[in-house]
mmCIF file of C-alpha atoms in Angstrom:
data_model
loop_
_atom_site.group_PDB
_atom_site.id
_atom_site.type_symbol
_atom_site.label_atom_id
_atom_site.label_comp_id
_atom_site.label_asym_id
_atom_site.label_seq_id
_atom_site.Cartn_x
_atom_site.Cartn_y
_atom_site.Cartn_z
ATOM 1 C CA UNK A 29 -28.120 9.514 -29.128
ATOM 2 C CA UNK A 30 -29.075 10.055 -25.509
ATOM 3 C CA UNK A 31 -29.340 6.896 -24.553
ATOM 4 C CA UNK A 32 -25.710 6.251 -25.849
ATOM 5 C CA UNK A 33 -24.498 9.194 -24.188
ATOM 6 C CA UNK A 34 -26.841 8.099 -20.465
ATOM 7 C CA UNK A 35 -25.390 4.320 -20.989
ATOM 8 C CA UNK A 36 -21.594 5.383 -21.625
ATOM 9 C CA UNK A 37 -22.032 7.815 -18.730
ATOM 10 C CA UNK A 38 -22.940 5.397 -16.217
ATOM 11 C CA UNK A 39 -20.241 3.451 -17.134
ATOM 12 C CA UNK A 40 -17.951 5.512 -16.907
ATOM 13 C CA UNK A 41 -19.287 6.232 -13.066
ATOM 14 C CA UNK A 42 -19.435 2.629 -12.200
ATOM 15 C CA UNK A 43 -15.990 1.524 -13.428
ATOM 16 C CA UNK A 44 -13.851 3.272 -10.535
ATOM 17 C CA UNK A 45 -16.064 1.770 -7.798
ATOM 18 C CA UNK A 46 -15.149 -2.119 -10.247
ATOM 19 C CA UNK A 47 -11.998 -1.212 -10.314
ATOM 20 C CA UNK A 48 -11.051 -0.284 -6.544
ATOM 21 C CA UNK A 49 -12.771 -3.145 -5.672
ATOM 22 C CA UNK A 50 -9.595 -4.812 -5.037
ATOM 23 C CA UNK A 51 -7.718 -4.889 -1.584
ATOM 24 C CA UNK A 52 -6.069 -2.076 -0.131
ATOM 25 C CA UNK A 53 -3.685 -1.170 3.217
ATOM 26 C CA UNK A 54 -6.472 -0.142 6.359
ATOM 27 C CA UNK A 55 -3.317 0.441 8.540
ATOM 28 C CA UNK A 56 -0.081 -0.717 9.070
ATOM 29 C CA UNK A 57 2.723 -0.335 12.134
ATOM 30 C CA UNK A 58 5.002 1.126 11.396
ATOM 31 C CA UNK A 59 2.672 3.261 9.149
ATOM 32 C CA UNK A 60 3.495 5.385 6.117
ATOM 33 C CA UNK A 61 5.628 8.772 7.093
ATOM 34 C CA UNK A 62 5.784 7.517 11.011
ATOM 35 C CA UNK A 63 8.837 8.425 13.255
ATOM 36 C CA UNK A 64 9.819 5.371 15.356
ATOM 37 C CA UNK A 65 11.122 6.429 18.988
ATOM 38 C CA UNK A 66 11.708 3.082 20.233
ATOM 39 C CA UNK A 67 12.652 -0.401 19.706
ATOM 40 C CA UNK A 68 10.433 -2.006 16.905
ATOM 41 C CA UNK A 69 10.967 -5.323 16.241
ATOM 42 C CA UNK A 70 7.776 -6.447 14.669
ATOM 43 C CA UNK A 71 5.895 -4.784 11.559
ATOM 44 C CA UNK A 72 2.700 -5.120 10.124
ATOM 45 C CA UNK A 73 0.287 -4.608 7.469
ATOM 46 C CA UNK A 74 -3.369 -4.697 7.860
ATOM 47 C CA UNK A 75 -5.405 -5.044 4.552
ATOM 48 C CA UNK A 76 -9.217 -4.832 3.893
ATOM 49 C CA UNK A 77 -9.419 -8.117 2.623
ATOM 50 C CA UNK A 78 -8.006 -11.792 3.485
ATOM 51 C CA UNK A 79 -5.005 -12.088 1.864
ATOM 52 C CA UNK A 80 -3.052 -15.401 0.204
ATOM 53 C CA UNK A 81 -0.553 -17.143 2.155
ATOM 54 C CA UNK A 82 1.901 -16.959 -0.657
ATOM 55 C CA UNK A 83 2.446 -12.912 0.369
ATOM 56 C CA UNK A 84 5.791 -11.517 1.073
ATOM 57 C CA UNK A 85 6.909 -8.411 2.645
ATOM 58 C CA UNK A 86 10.623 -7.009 2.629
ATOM 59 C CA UNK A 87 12.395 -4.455 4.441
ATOM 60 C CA UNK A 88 15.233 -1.842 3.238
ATOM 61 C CA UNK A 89 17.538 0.524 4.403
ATOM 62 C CA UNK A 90 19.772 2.068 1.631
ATOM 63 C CA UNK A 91 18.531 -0.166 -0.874
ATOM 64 C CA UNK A 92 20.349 -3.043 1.417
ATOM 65 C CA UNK A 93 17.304 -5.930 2.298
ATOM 66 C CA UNK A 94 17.300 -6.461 6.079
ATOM 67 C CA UNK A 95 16.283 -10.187 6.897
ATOM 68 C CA UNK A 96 13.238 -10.733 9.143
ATOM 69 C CA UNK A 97 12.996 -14.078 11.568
ATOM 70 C CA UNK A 98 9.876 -15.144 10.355
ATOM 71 C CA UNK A 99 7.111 -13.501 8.212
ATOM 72 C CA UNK A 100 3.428 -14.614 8.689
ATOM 73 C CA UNK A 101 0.346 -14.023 7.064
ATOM 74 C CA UNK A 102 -2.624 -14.298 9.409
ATOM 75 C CA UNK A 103 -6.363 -13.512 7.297
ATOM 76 C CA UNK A 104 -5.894 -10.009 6.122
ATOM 77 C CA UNK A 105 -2.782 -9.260 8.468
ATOM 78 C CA UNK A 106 0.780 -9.677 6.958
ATOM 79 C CA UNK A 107 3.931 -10.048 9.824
ATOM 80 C CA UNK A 108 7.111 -9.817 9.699
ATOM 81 C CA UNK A 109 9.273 -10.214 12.823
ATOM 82 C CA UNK A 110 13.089 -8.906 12.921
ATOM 83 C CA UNK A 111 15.816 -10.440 14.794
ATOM 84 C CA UNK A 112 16.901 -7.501 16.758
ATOM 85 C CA UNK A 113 15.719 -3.392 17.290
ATOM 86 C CA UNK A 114 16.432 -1.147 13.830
ATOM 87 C CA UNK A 115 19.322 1.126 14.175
ATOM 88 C CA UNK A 116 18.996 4.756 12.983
ATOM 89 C CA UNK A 117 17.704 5.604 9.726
ATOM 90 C CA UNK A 118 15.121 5.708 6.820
ATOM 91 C CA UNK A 119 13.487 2.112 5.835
ATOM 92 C CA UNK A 120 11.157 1.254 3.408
ATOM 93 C CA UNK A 121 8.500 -1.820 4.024
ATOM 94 C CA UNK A 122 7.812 -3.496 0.703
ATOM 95 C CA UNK A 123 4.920 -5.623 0.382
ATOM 96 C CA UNK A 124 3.759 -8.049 -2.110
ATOM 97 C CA UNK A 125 0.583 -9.485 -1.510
ATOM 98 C CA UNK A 126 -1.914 -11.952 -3.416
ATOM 99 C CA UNK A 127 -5.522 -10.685 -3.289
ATOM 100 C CA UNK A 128 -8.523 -13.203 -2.720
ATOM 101 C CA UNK A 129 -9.346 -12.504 -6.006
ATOM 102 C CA UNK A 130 -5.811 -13.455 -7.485
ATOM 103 C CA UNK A 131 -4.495 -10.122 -8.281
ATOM 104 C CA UNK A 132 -1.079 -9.306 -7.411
ATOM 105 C CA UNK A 133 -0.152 -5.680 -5.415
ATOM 106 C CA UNK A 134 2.212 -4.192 -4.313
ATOM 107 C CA UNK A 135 3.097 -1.366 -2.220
ATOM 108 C CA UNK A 136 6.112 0.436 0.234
ATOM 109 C CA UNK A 137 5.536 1.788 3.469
ATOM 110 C CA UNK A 138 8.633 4.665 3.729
ATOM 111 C CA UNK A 139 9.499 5.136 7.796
ATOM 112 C CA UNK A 140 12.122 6.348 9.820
ATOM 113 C CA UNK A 141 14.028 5.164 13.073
ATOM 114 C CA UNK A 142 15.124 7.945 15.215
ATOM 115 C CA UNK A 143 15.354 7.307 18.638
ATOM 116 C CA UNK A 144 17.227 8.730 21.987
ATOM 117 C CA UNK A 145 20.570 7.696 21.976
ATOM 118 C CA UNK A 146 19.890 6.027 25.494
ATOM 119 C CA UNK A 147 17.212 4.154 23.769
ATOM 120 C CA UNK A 148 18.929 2.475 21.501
ATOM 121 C CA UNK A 149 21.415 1.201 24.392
ATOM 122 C CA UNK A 150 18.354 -0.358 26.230
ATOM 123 C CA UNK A 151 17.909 -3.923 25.566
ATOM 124 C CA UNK A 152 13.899 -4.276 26.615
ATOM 125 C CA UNK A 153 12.106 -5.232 23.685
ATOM 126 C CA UNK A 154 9.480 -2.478 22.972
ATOM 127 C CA UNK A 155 7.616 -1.656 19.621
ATOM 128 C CA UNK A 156 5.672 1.802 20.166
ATOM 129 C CA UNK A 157 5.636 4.020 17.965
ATOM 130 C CA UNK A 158 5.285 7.565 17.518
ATOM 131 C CA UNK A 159 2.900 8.222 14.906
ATOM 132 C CA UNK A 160 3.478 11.188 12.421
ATOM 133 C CA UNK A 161 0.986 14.155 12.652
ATOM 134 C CA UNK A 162 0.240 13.391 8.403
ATOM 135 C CA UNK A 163 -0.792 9.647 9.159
ATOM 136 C CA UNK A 164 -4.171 9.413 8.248
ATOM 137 C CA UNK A 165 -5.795 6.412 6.097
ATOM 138 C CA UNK A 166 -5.909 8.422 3.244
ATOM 139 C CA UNK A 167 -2.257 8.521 3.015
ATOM 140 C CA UNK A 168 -1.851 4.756 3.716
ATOM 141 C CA UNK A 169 -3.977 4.142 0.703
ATOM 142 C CA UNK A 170 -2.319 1.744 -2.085
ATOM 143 C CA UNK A 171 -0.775 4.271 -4.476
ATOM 144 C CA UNK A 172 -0.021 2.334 -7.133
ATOM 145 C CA UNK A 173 -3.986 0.860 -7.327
ATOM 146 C CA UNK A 174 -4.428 5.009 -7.613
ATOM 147 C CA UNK A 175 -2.174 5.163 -10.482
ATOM 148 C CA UNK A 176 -4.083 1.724 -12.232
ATOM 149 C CA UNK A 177 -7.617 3.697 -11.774
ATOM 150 C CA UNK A 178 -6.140 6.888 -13.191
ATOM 151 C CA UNK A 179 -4.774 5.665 -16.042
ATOM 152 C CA UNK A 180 -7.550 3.033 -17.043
ATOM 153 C CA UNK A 181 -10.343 6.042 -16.415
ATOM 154 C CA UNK A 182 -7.746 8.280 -18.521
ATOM 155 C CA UNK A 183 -8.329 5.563 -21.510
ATOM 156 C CA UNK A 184 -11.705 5.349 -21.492
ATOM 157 C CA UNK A 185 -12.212 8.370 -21.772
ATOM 158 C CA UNK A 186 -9.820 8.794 -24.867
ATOM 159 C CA UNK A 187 -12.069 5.789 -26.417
ATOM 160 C CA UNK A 188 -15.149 7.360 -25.912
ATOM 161 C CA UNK A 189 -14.183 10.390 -27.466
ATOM 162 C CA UNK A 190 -12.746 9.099 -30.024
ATOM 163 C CA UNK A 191 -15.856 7.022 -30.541
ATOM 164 C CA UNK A 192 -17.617 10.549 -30.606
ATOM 165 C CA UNK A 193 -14.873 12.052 -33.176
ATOM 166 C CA UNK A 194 -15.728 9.135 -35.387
ATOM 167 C CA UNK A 195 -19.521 8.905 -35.536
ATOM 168 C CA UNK A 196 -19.860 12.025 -36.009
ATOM 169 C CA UNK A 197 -17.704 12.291 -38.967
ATOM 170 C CA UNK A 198 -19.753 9.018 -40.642
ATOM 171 C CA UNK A 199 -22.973 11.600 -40.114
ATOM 172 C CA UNK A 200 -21.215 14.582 -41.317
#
């Protein structure tokens, strides 16, 4: 019965580290909660593995898709260039990448545009940003992977006790 219980154990600490395996965000621009004081016309996201070409990324404002000029995916970087400087607002960067490994993710990067009202007159082509004091790579993290580890790790653990329930009653 031991070893059962020493085997199941380490599996059970070995399958998050299997299952996170899979790519995440290391950093983006804008990144996630950031307040954007001046022109931005290119975003990115940086991921910790190469990513396939096939990746898309997509940008919202109000649930209305704002077209980029060209998105690019360059190893584990995916582009997307706009045509001219975001107005005012809350946006949301949605990204839907192929790992190396095949698997699909997803993702959304929530910013905001608010910049100086003489700012947005100026027509020089800038893309700093003011980073938010909460932006740390902790919160760029992949939150739906979270949820996938959570739940699978929240099933195993229902099967092994169930497991348990069972033998025990065939002994009893």
């Amino acid at each position: 019965m031991g070893k059962k219980i020493f085997i199941i154990l380490l599996i059970l600490l070995s399958f998050p580290t299997i299952v996170s395996a899979h790519t995440t965000v290391s950093h983006s621009t804008p990144a996630e909660g950031e307040i954007i004081r001046k022109n931005l016309l290119e975003v990115t996201v940086n991921f910790t593995e190469e990513i396939e070409k096939i990746s898309t990324i997509e940008l919202l404002s109000k649930n209305h898709e704002i077209p980029f000029k060209r998105v690019t995916v360059e190893d584990n970087k995916l582009i997307g260039q706009l045509e001219k400087p975001l107005e005012n607002g809350s946006y949301r960067l949605n990204w839907n990448i192929i790992a190396q490994d095949g698997h699909p993710l997803t993702g959304e990067i929530p910013f905001t545009v608010e910049k100086e009202k003489e700012e947005k007159e100026e027509k020089e082509e800038t893309n700093t940003v003011v980073a938010n004091e909460n932006t740390t790579p902790e919160n760029i993290a992949n939150d739906s992977t979270n949820i996938v580890i959570t739940i699978v790790i929240t099933i195993l653990i229902a099967i092994i006790l169930f497991g348990f329930i069972i033998l025990g009653r065939k002994r009893g």
